[in-house]
Amino acid sequence: MSSGTQAYLAQIGGVPVLVLKEGTQRAFGKEAMRINIMVAKAVSEVMKSTLGPKGMDKMLIDSLGDITITNDGATILDEMDVQHPIGKLLVEIAKTQDDEVGDGTTTAVILSGALLEEAEKLLDKNIHPTVIVSGFKRALDVATEHLRKIAVPVQRDDVNMLKKIAATAMHGKISETVKDYFAELAVKAMLQVAENRDGRWIADLDNVQIVKKHGGALEDTQLVYGIVIDKEVVHAAMPKRVVNAKIALLDAPLEVEKPEIDAEIRINDPNQIRAFLEEEENILKSYVDKFKALGVTAVFTTKGIDDMAQYYLAKAGILAVRRVKRSDIEKLVRATGGRLVTNIEDMTEADLGFAGLVEERRVGDEKMVFVEQCKNPRAVSILIRGGFERLVDEAERNLTDALSVVSDVIEEPYVLPGGGAPEMEVAKVVRQFAAKVGGREQYAVEAFANAVEVIPKTLAENAGLDAVDVLTELRHIHESKEDGWKYGINAFTGKVSDMWAIDVIEPLTVKLQALKAAVEAATMVLRIDEIIAASKLETGKGEEKKEGGEEESKSGSSSSSSLD
């Protein structure tokens, strides 16, 4: 049942006492659960049509009129600006999935909706939410254990396998003509930055810089074994190209700093002004002399460079770039092997980085500085080109997905077939487990098995197939064939196929994280049995005036907050 303020009136000796603020709205019991489940299902339904290689895109227009065209789950939910608390919970689930493994966001949200839809049927049979939650968790444990058992180990440096995994992540997202090319770039980039730390492999996406410039075609996208700085050389007289560059990386200004407190200097002789200015010049010249003595040929700093310092640097034939982003200078440190210097006077030759080429180039209508041909760089750049801005943005999202799944496999080298095969296998083993559970919890375990089948079912629907026929065939193959766990839906031929044979391969970590995130979201929603929405803030009367001098009168009483 549901009520407003009246639900908070307690009776003491026949006198009503207001417990909560007037205007507070409340929903509790089954109604609260139904509201929450309805919202989760609605968000899930929005995402379903984007799943798989035949998934459709969404066009999202924000309040400023900016357009985003994508089928990336995390981006869609983020741009949708969902207002309901349960909707926001699913947005958080998608973000967590994206942050943890970089892919599978749509899968996680669709599974959450399916689990709650199955749970709603059980609630109608008067099965308690805690029983449903317990059954879901037991089913998740069985599913996780089985997926780990059937997962196939791969070599971290198996380039062909990594390309297949990257290409699978980009199925149906970008043009098929560049999918393989992007997959190759993603594999090369991640293998370059991957490193073994104390026996554990780390492939950090932060060490791959993605720079976007519209213009050209997607095929013009390039991998730079170094870093691209979106700045230009500070002085026209400086060299625009330096070969075998010795690079100084500074977190210090090449200018005379002003004192932190106001100071007054009394000058009564013009020569004193000259001496004062000459001293400034000498300080700046001493910095440049220091660079020359160390053999520096390129300088990058996060701070400013004084006009006089620019003149001396140009005279010395040193290329310089100022106000480089902190994140970019840190990548330069990893790429060039140099050290970030905060005090120029203490700099030594050991602090310098090296690059085979530092060059200013025109990209589109802007100039950029390329630092490339580094010796074994631990950070690299990918410069994405494309015909228009929206295409470049979507290409970045797709490339990020490819980089993420390659990173996942480098860090945990186990993979599964795609195309809904893992979900069908999970449904099979969970149903077998349900028979052993008994009691009311058995219904919850079976509900989990029904819910995970939503993934192959949605893949079939998005490919224009008959979902019932496809699921029936998949169940038969998974139960009757010894290698049935490899079979999923080939959305391009419309048939049930061996996913290994057609190179549709996904990381184990993505599937495990999606299942875990979906169960956690469903659990949190099912454990909510009451919603208490505070009243909106009061506004005084006549605070604003409408155009034309007409006064706008606002009610001083609270307006009730909506639950939807």
Coordinates of C-alpha atoms in Angstrom, one line a residue:
M1 CA 0.0 0.0 0.0
S2 CA 1.0 3.6 -0.3
S3 CA 0.1 6.9 1.3
G4 CA 1.4 10.4 1.8
T5 CA 1.6 12.4 5.0
Q6 CA -1.1 10.5 6.8
A7 CA 1.2 7.4 7.0
Y8 CA 3.3 9.3 9.5
L9 CA 0.6 10.3 11.9
A10 CA 0.9 8.6 15.2
Q11 CA -1.9 8.6 17.7
I12 CA -1.2 9.6 21.3
G13 CA -4.4 9.8 23.4
G14 CA -6.4 10.5 20.3
V15 CA -4.2 13.4 19.3
P16 CA -2.4 13.0 16.0
V17 CA 1.4 13.6 16.0
L18 CA 3.3 14.4 12.8
V19 CA 6.4 12.2 12.6
L20 CA 7.9 13.4 9.3
K21 CA 7.7 16.6 7.4
E22 CA 4.4 17.4 5.7
G23 CA 4.5 16.6 2.0
T24 CA 6.8 13.5 2.5
Q25 CA 5.7 10.7 0.2
R26 CA 5.9 7.0 0.9
A27 CA 5.6 3.7 -0.8
F28 CA 6.1 0.4 1.0
G29 CA 5.6 -3.3 0.8
K30 CA 5.0 -5.0 -2.5
E31 CA 4.1 -1.7 -4.2
A32 CA 7.6 -0.2 -3.4
M33 CA 9.2 -3.3 -4.9
R34 CA 7.0 -3.2 -8.0
I35 CA 7.9 0.5 -8.6
N36 CA 11.6 -0.3 -8.3
I37 CA 11.4 -3.4 -10.5
M38 CA 9.4 -1.6 -13.1
V39 CA 12.1 1.2 -13.4
A40 CA 14.9 -1.4 -13.7
K41 CA 13.0 -3.3 -16.4
A42 CA 12.3 0.0 -18.3
V43 CA 16.1 0.9 -18.3
S44 CA 17.0 -2.7 -19.3
E45 CA 14.5 -2.6 -22.2
V46 CA 16.1 0.6 -23.5
M47 CA 19.5 -1.2 -23.7
K48 CA 18.3 -4.4 -25.3
S49 CA 18.2 -3.3 -28.9
T50 CA 21.9 -2.2 -28.7
L51 CA 23.3 -5.7 -27.8
G52 CA 25.4 -7.7 -30.3
P53 CA 26.8 -7.2 -33.8
K54 CA 23.3 -6.5 -35.1
G55 CA 22.5 -4.1 -32.3
M56 CA 21.1 -0.6 -33.2
D57 CA 22.5 2.8 -32.1
K58 CA 20.9 5.5 -29.9
M59 CA 20.9 9.2 -30.6
L60 CA 21.0 11.2 -27.4
I61 CA 20.5 14.9 -27.3
D62 CA 21.4 16.8 -24.1
S63 CA 19.9 20.0 -22.7
L64 CA 22.4 22.1 -24.7
G65 CA 21.5 20.3 -28.0
D66 CA 24.8 18.3 -28.2
I67 CA 24.3 15.0 -30.0
T68 CA 25.8 11.7 -29.1
I69 CA 25.3 8.7 -31.4
T70 CA 26.4 5.4 -29.9
N71 CA 25.5 1.8 -28.9
D72 CA 28.0 1.8 -26.0
G73 CA 26.0 0.9 -22.8
A74 CA 27.9 3.0 -20.3
T75 CA 27.7 6.1 -22.6
I76 CA 23.9 5.7 -23.3
L77 CA 23.1 5.4 -19.6
D78 CA 25.4 8.3 -18.7
E79 CA 23.9 10.6 -21.4
M80 CA 20.3 9.6 -20.6
D81 CA 20.4 11.6 -17.4
V82 CA 18.2 9.1 -15.5
Q83 CA 16.4 10.6 -12.5
H84 CA 14.9 7.7 -10.6
P85 CA 17.1 6.4 -7.8
I86 CA 16.8 2.8 -9.1
G87 CA 17.7 4.0 -12.6
K88 CA 20.7 5.7 -11.2
L89 CA 21.7 2.5 -9.5
L90 CA 21.8 0.7 -12.9
V91 CA 23.9 3.6 -14.2
E92 CA 26.4 3.0 -11.4
I93 CA 26.4 -0.7 -12.2
A94 CA 27.3 0.1 -15.9
K95 CA 30.0 2.6 -14.8
T96 CA 31.5 0.0 -12.4
Q97 CA 31.5 -2.6 -15.2
D98 CA 33.2 -0.1 -17.5
D99 CA 35.8 0.9 -14.9
E100 CA 36.6 -2.7 -13.9
V101 CA 36.8 -4.5 -17.3
G102 CA 35.9 -1.9 -19.9
D103 CA 33.3 -4.0 -21.7
G104 CA 30.0 -5.9 -21.0
T105 CA 28.1 -2.8 -19.7
T106 CA 25.0 -3.6 -21.8
T107 CA 25.1 -7.3 -20.8
A108 CA 25.2 -6.3 -17.1
V109 CA 22.2 -4.0 -17.3
I110 CA 20.1 -6.4 -19.4
L111 CA 20.9 -9.2 -16.9
S112 CA 19.9 -7.0 -14.0
G113 CA 16.5 -6.3 -15.6
A114 CA 16.0 -10.0 -16.4
L115 CA 16.8 -11.1 -12.9
L116 CA 14.3 -8.6 -11.4
E117 CA 11.7 -9.6 -13.9
E118 CA 12.0 -13.3 -12.8
A119 CA 12.1 -12.2 -9.2
E120 CA 8.8 -10.3 -9.7
K121 CA 7.1 -13.6 -10.7
L122 CA 8.4 -15.2 -7.5
L123 CA 7.2 -12.3 -5.4
D124 CA 3.7 -12.8 -6.8
K125 CA 3.9 -16.4 -5.5
N126 CA 4.6 -15.0 -2.0
I127 CA 8.3 -16.1 -2.0
H128 CA 10.2 -13.8 0.3
P129 CA 12.8 -11.5 -1.2
T130 CA 15.6 -12.8 1.1
V131 CA 14.9 -16.4 -0.2
I132 CA 15.2 -15.0 -3.8
V133 CA 18.4 -13.2 -3.0
S134 CA 19.9 -16.3 -1.4
G135 CA 19.0 -18.4 -4.4
F136 CA 20.5 -15.9 -6.8
K137 CA 23.8 -15.9 -4.9
R138 CA 24.0 -19.6 -4.8
A139 CA 23.3 -19.8 -8.5
L140 CA 26.0 -17.1 -9.1
D141 CA 28.6 -19.2 -7.2
V142 CA 27.7 -22.2 -9.4
A143 CA 27.9 -20.1 -12.6
T144 CA 31.3 -18.6 -11.7
E145 CA 32.8 -22.0 -10.8
H146 CA 31.6 -23.5 -14.1
L147 CA 32.8 -20.6 -16.3
R148 CA 36.2 -20.8 -14.7
K149 CA 36.2 -24.5 -15.4
I150 CA 35.4 -24.2 -19.1
A151 CA 37.5 -21.1 -19.7
V152 CA 40.4 -21.7 -22.1
P153 CA 43.9 -20.4 -21.1
V154 CA 45.8 -18.4 -23.7
Q155 CA 49.3 -16.9 -24.1
R156 CA 49.5 -13.2 -23.1
D157 CA 51.6 -12.5 -26.2
D158 CA 49.5 -14.5 -28.6
V159 CA 48.9 -11.7 -31.1
N160 CA 46.4 -13.5 -33.3
M161 CA 44.2 -14.5 -30.3
L162 CA 44.3 -11.0 -28.9
K163 CA 43.3 -9.6 -32.3
K164 CA 40.3 -11.9 -32.3
I165 CA 39.2 -10.8 -28.8
A166 CA 39.6 -7.1 -29.7
A167 CA 37.6 -7.6 -33.0
T168 CA 34.8 -9.4 -31.1
A169 CA 34.5 -6.4 -28.7
M170 CA 34.0 -4.1 -31.7
H171 CA 31.5 -6.3 -33.6
G172 CA 28.7 -4.2 -35.0
K173 CA 30.1 -0.9 -33.6
I174 CA 32.3 0.5 -36.4
S175 CA 32.8 -0.2 -40.0
E176 CA 33.9 -3.8 -40.7
T177 CA 36.6 -2.3 -43.0
V178 CA 38.5 -0.8 -40.1
K179 CA 37.6 -3.3 -37.4
D180 CA 40.6 -5.5 -38.0
Y181 CA 42.9 -2.5 -38.3
F182 CA 41.7 -1.0 -35.0
A183 CA 42.1 -4.5 -33.4
E184 CA 45.7 -4.6 -34.5
L185 CA 46.4 -1.1 -33.2
A186 CA 44.8 -2.0 -29.8
V187 CA 46.9 -5.2 -29.5
K188 CA 50.2 -3.5 -30.4
A189 CA 49.5 -0.6 -28.0
M190 CA 48.6 -2.8 -25.0
L191 CA 51.5 -5.3 -25.5
Q192 CA 53.9 -2.3 -25.7
V193 CA 52.7 -0.8 -22.3
A194 CA 52.1 -4.1 -20.5
E195 CA 54.6 -4.8 -17.7
N196 CA 55.4 -7.5 -15.1
R197 CA 55.3 -6.1 -11.6
D198 CA 56.5 -8.6 -9.0
G199 CA 55.2 -11.5 -11.0
R200 CA 51.9 -10.0 -11.8
W201 CA 51.1 -8.6 -15.2
I202 CA 49.7 -5.1 -15.5
A203 CA 48.3 -3.5 -18.7
D204 CA 47.2 0.0 -17.7
L205 CA 44.9 1.8 -20.1
D206 CA 46.1 5.1 -18.7
N207 CA 49.4 4.5 -20.4
V208 CA 47.7 4.6 -23.8
Q209 CA 47.0 8.2 -24.8
I210 CA 44.1 8.6 -27.2
V211 CA 44.1 11.9 -29.3
K212 CA 41.1 12.7 -31.5
K213 CA 41.2 15.0 -34.6
H214 CA 38.4 15.0 -37.1
G215 CA 39.4 15.1 -40.7
G216 CA 40.7 12.4 -42.9
A217 CA 39.3 8.8 -42.7
L218 CA 39.2 6.2 -40.0
E219 CA 41.9 4.3 -41.9
D220 CA 44.3 7.3 -41.2
T221 CA 44.2 6.5 -37.5
Q222 CA 47.8 5.8 -36.4
L223 CA 49.8 4.3 -33.5
V224 CA 52.7 6.5 -32.3
Y225 CA 55.4 4.8 -30.3
G226 CA 55.7 7.9 -28.1
I227 CA 53.3 10.7 -27.2
V228 CA 51.4 13.3 -29.2
I229 CA 51.2 16.7 -27.5
D230 CA 48.2 18.9 -28.5
K231 CA 50.3 22.1 -28.5
E232 CA 52.6 23.9 -30.9
V233 CA 56.2 25.0 -30.6
V234 CA 56.2 28.3 -28.7
H235 CA 58.5 30.4 -30.9
A236 CA 58.6 30.7 -34.7
A237 CA 62.4 30.7 -34.8
M238 CA 62.7 27.4 -33.0
P239 CA 63.4 24.2 -35.0
K240 CA 60.2 22.3 -35.9
R241 CA 62.0 18.9 -36.3
V242 CA 64.7 17.4 -34.0
V243 CA 66.3 14.0 -34.7
N244 CA 67.7 11.9 -31.8
A245 CA 66.4 14.5 -29.3
K246 CA 67.6 14.8 -25.7
I247 CA 64.5 15.9 -23.9
A248 CA 64.2 17.9 -20.7
L249 CA 60.8 17.3 -18.9
L250 CA 60.1 20.1 -16.5
D251 CA 57.5 20.8 -13.8
A252 CA 59.0 24.3 -13.4
P253 CA 58.6 27.7 -15.2
L254 CA 61.2 29.1 -17.5
E255 CA 60.5 32.6 -16.2
V256 CA 61.4 34.7 -13.2
E257 CA 58.8 34.0 -10.6
K258 CA 57.0 36.8 -8.9
P259 CA 57.3 36.9 -5.1
E260 CA 54.4 35.4 -3.1
I261 CA 54.0 38.7 -1.2
D262 CA 53.9 42.2 -2.5
A263 CA 57.2 43.9 -2.5
E264 CA 58.3 47.5 -3.3
I265 CA 61.6 48.3 -4.9
R266 CA 62.8 51.9 -4.7
I267 CA 64.9 52.9 -7.7
N268 CA 66.5 56.4 -8.0
D269 CA 68.8 55.8 -10.9
P270 CA 68.0 54.6 -14.5
N271 CA 71.1 52.3 -14.3
Q272 CA 69.4 50.4 -11.5
I273 CA 66.4 49.6 -13.7
R274 CA 68.9 48.4 -16.4
A275 CA 70.7 46.2 -13.8
F276 CA 67.4 44.9 -12.5
L277 CA 66.2 43.8 -16.0
E278 CA 69.7 42.4 -16.9
E279 CA 69.6 40.2 -13.8
E280 CA 66.2 38.8 -15.0
E281 CA 67.8 38.1 -18.4
N282 CA 70.8 36.5 -16.8
I283 CA 68.7 34.1 -14.8
L284 CA 66.8 33.0 -17.9
K285 CA 70.0 32.8 -19.9
S286 CA 71.6 30.6 -17.2
Y287 CA 68.7 28.1 -17.6
V288 CA 69.3 27.9 -21.3
D289 CA 73.1 27.6 -20.8
K290 CA 72.4 24.7 -18.5
F291 CA 70.4 23.0 -21.2
K292 CA 73.1 23.6 -23.8
A293 CA 75.8 22.1 -21.4
L294 CA 73.7 19.0 -21.0
G295 CA 73.0 18.7 -24.7
V296 CA 69.3 19.2 -24.5
T297 CA 67.6 19.7 -27.8
A298 CA 63.9 19.7 -26.8
V299 CA 62.1 21.1 -23.7
F300 CA 58.6 20.3 -22.4
T301 CA 57.2 22.1 -19.4
T302 CA 53.9 22.1 -17.5
K303 CA 54.4 25.8 -16.7
G304 CA 55.0 29.0 -18.8
I305 CA 58.0 30.1 -20.8
D306 CA 59.0 33.8 -20.7
D307 CA 59.4 35.7 -24.0
M308 CA 63.1 36.3 -23.2
A309 CA 63.6 32.6 -22.4
Q310 CA 61.9 31.7 -25.7
Y311 CA 64.4 34.0 -27.5
Y312 CA 67.4 32.3 -25.9
L313 CA 66.0 28.8 -26.5
A314 CA 65.4 29.7 -30.2
K315 CA 68.9 31.1 -30.4
A316 CA 70.3 27.9 -29.0
G317 CA 68.3 25.8 -31.5
I318 CA 66.2 24.1 -28.8
L319 CA 62.6 23.2 -29.5
A320 CA 60.3 24.1 -26.6
V321 CA 56.6 23.4 -25.7
R322 CA 54.9 25.0 -22.7
R323 CA 51.8 24.4 -20.6
V324 CA 51.7 20.6 -21.3
K325 CA 49.0 18.8 -19.5
R326 CA 50.2 17.0 -16.3
S327 CA 48.8 13.7 -17.6
D328 CA 50.7 14.1 -20.9
I329 CA 54.0 15.0 -19.2
E330 CA 53.7 11.9 -17.1
K331 CA 53.2 9.8 -20.2
L332 CA 56.2 11.5 -21.7
V333 CA 58.3 10.4 -18.7
R334 CA 57.2 6.8 -19.3
A335 CA 57.7 7.0 -23.1
T336 CA 61.1 8.8 -23.2
G337 CA 62.7 7.3 -20.1
G338 CA 63.4 10.7 -18.6
R339 CA 62.6 12.1 -15.2
L340 CA 60.3 15.0 -14.3
V341 CA 62.5 17.9 -13.0
T342 CA 61.1 20.5 -10.6
N343 CA 64.4 22.4 -10.1
I344 CA 66.3 23.2 -13.3
E345 CA 69.6 24.0 -11.4
D346 CA 69.7 20.4 -10.0
M347 CA 69.1 18.7 -13.4
T348 CA 71.6 16.2 -14.6
E349 CA 72.1 14.3 -17.9
A350 CA 70.5 11.2 -16.2
D351 CA 67.3 13.1 -16.0
L352 CA 67.0 13.6 -19.8
G353 CA 64.7 11.5 -21.9
F354 CA 65.3 10.3 -25.5
A355 CA 63.2 10.2 -28.7
G356 CA 64.3 9.4 -32.2
L357 CA 62.2 12.2 -33.5
V358 CA 60.4 15.3 -32.1
E359 CA 58.4 17.1 -34.8
E360 CA 55.7 19.7 -35.1
R361 CA 53.1 18.6 -37.7
R362 CA 49.8 20.0 -38.9
V363 CA 46.9 17.7 -38.2
G364 CA 43.6 18.9 -39.6
D365 CA 43.6 22.7 -38.9
E366 CA 45.8 22.5 -35.8
K367 CA 49.5 22.0 -35.1
M368 CA 50.6 19.2 -32.8
V369 CA 54.0 18.0 -31.5
F370 CA 54.9 14.3 -32.1
V371 CA 57.4 12.7 -29.8
E372 CA 58.1 9.3 -31.4
Q373 CA 60.6 6.6 -32.1
C374 CA 61.3 6.2 -28.4
K375 CA 63.4 3.3 -27.1
N376 CA 61.0 0.7 -25.7
P377 CA 58.3 3.3 -24.6
R378 CA 56.2 2.4 -21.6
A379 CA 53.5 4.8 -22.9
V380 CA 52.1 5.2 -26.4
S381 CA 49.6 7.3 -28.3
I382 CA 46.8 6.5 -30.8
L383 CA 45.8 9.4 -33.0
I384 CA 42.2 8.8 -34.2
R385 CA 41.1 10.4 -37.5
G386 CA 37.6 10.4 -39.0
G387 CA 35.3 12.3 -41.3
F388 CA 33.4 14.2 -38.7
E389 CA 33.4 14.8 -34.9
R390 CA 30.6 12.3 -34.0
L391 CA 32.3 9.5 -35.9
V392 CA 35.7 10.2 -34.2
D393 CA 34.0 10.2 -30.7
E394 CA 32.3 6.8 -31.4
A395 CA 35.6 5.4 -32.8
E396 CA 37.3 6.4 -29.5
R397 CA 34.6 4.5 -27.5
N398 CA 35.0 1.4 -29.7
L399 CA 38.8 1.5 -29.6
T400 CA 38.7 1.9 -25.8
D401 CA 36.5 -1.3 -25.6
A402 CA 39.1 -3.1 -27.7
L403 CA 42.0 -1.8 -25.6
S404 CA 40.1 -2.8 -22.4
V405 CA 39.4 -6.5 -23.4
V406 CA 43.1 -6.9 -24.6
S407 CA 44.2 -5.5 -21.2
D408 CA 41.8 -7.9 -19.4
V409 CA 43.3 -11.0 -21.2
I410 CA 46.9 -9.8 -20.6
E411 CA 46.1 -9.5 -16.9
E412 CA 44.0 -12.7 -16.6
P413 CA 44.7 -14.9 -19.7
Y414 CA 41.5 -16.9 -19.9
V415 CA 38.8 -16.6 -22.6
L416 CA 35.3 -18.0 -23.4
P417 CA 33.4 -18.3 -26.7
G418 CA 30.9 -15.4 -27.3
G419 CA 27.6 -15.3 -29.0
G420 CA 25.6 -16.2 -25.9
A421 CA 27.4 -19.5 -25.5
P422 CA 28.6 -18.9 -21.9
E423 CA 25.1 -17.8 -20.8
M424 CA 23.5 -21.0 -22.3
E425 CA 26.1 -23.1 -20.5
V426 CA 25.4 -21.3 -17.2
A427 CA 21.7 -21.8 -17.6
K428 CA 22.2 -25.5 -18.2
V429 CA 24.4 -26.1 -15.1
V430 CA 22.3 -23.9 -12.8
R431 CA 19.2 -25.8 -13.8
Q432 CA 21.0 -29.1 -12.9
F433 CA 22.0 -27.5 -9.6
A434 CA 18.5 -26.3 -8.8
A435 CA 17.2 -29.9 -8.8
K436 CA 19.5 -30.6 -5.8
V437 CA 18.6 -27.4 -3.8
G438 CA 15.0 -28.2 -3.0
G439 CA 12.5 -26.0 -1.1
R440 CA 11.5 -22.5 -2.1
E441 CA 15.1 -21.5 -2.9
Q442 CA 14.9 -23.9 -5.9
Y443 CA 12.5 -21.5 -7.6
A444 CA 15.0 -18.7 -7.2
V445 CA 17.9 -20.8 -8.6
E446 CA 15.7 -21.7 -11.6
A447 CA 14.8 -18.1 -12.1
F448 CA 18.5 -17.2 -12.3
A449 CA 18.8 -19.8 -15.1
N450 CA 15.8 -18.3 -17.0
A451 CA 17.2 -14.8 -16.6
V452 CA 20.7 -15.5 -18.0
E453 CA 19.1 -16.8 -21.2
V454 CA 18.0 -13.2 -21.9
I455 CA 21.4 -12.6 -23.6
P456 CA 21.2 -15.3 -26.4
K457 CA 17.5 -14.5 -26.7
T458 CA 18.2 -10.7 -27.2
L459 CA 21.0 -11.5 -29.7
A460 CA 18.6 -13.6 -31.7
E461 CA 15.9 -10.9 -31.6
N462 CA 18.3 -8.2 -32.7
A463 CA 19.5 -10.4 -35.6
G464 CA 15.9 -10.8 -36.7
L465 CA 15.7 -14.5 -35.8
D466 CA 13.0 -16.5 -34.0
A467 CA 14.2 -16.4 -30.4
V468 CA 12.2 -19.5 -29.4
D469 CA 13.6 -21.7 -32.2
V470 CA 17.2 -20.5 -31.6
L471 CA 17.0 -21.1 -27.8
T472 CA 15.5 -24.5 -28.3
E473 CA 18.3 -25.5 -30.7
L474 CA 21.0 -24.0 -28.4
R475 CA 19.6 -25.9 -25.3
H476 CA 19.6 -29.2 -27.3
I477 CA 23.2 -28.7 -28.5
H478 CA 24.6 -27.7 -25.0
E479 CA 22.9 -30.7 -23.4
S480 CA 23.7 -33.3 -26.0
K481 CA 27.1 -32.4 -27.4
E482 CA 30.4 -32.8 -25.5
D483 CA 31.7 -29.6 -27.0
G484 CA 28.3 -27.9 -26.9
W485 CA 29.7 -25.2 -24.6
K486 CA 31.3 -23.6 -27.6
Y487 CA 28.0 -23.1 -29.5
G488 CA 26.3 -19.7 -29.7
I489 CA 24.4 -17.5 -32.2
N490 CA 26.1 -16.4 -35.4
A491 CA 24.1 -13.2 -35.9
F492 CA 25.5 -12.8 -39.5
T493 CA 24.3 -16.2 -40.8
G494 CA 21.4 -16.5 -38.4
K495 CA 22.5 -20.0 -37.4
V496 CA 23.8 -21.7 -34.2
S497 CA 27.5 -22.1 -34.8
D498 CA 30.8 -23.0 -33.1
M499 CA 32.0 -19.6 -31.8
W500 CA 35.6 -20.8 -31.7
A501 CA 35.5 -21.6 -35.4
I502 CA 34.2 -18.1 -36.3
D503 CA 36.6 -16.3 -33.9
V504 CA 34.0 -14.9 -31.6
I505 CA 35.9 -14.8 -28.3
E506 CA 35.5 -12.9 -25.1
P507 CA 37.6 -12.5 -21.9
L508 CA 36.5 -14.5 -18.9
T509 CA 36.7 -11.5 -16.6
V510 CA 34.1 -9.6 -18.6
K511 CA 31.5 -12.4 -18.2
L512 CA 32.2 -12.9 -14.5
Q513 CA 32.0 -9.2 -13.7
A514 CA 28.8 -8.8 -15.7
L515 CA 27.1 -11.7 -13.8
K516 CA 28.4 -10.4 -10.4
A517 CA 27.3 -6.8 -11.1
A518 CA 23.8 -7.9 -12.3
V519 CA 23.2 -10.1 -9.2
E520 CA 24.5 -7.3 -6.9
A521 CA 22.1 -4.8 -8.5
A522 CA 19.1 -7.2 -8.3
T523 CA 19.9 -8.0 -4.7
M524 CA 20.0 -4.3 -3.7
V525 CA 16.7 -3.6 -5.4
L526 CA 15.0 -6.7 -3.9
R527 CA 16.0 -5.8 -0.4
I528 CA 14.3 -2.4 -0.6
D529 CA 10.8 -2.6 1.0
E530 CA 10.1 1.0 1.5
I531 CA 10.7 4.3 -0.3
I532 CA 10.5 7.6 1.7
A533 CA 10.8 10.6 -0.5
A534 CA 11.3 13.9 1.3
S535 CA 9.3 16.9 0.3
K536 CA 10.8 19.5 -2.0
L537 CA 12.4 22.6 -0.6
E538 CA 10.0 25.4 0.1
T539 CA 10.1 28.6 -1.9
G540 CA 8.9 32.0 -0.8
K541 CA 6.2 34.0 -2.5
G542 CA 7.0 36.5 -5.2
E543 CA 10.7 35.8 -5.3
E544 CA 10.9 36.1 -9.1
K545 CA 9.2 38.2 -11.7
K546 CA 8.1 37.0 -15.1
E547 CA 9.1 38.9 -18.2
G548 CA 6.9 42.0 -18.8
G549 CA 6.9 42.8 -15.1
E550 CA 4.3 40.2 -14.2
E551 CA 5.1 38.9 -10.7
E552 CA 5.4 35.1 -10.3
S553 CA 3.8 33.9 -7.1
K554 CA 5.1 30.7 -5.7
S555 CA 3.4 28.7 -3.0
G556 CA 5.0 28.7 0.4
S557 CA 3.9 25.1 1.1
S558 CA 5.9 22.1 0.0
S559 CA 5.2 20.2 -3.1
S560 CA 5.3 16.5 -2.9
S561 CA 8.3 14.7 -4.4
S562 CA 7.5 12.3 -7.2
L563 CA 8.6 8.7 -7.0
D564 CA 8.8 8.1 -10.7

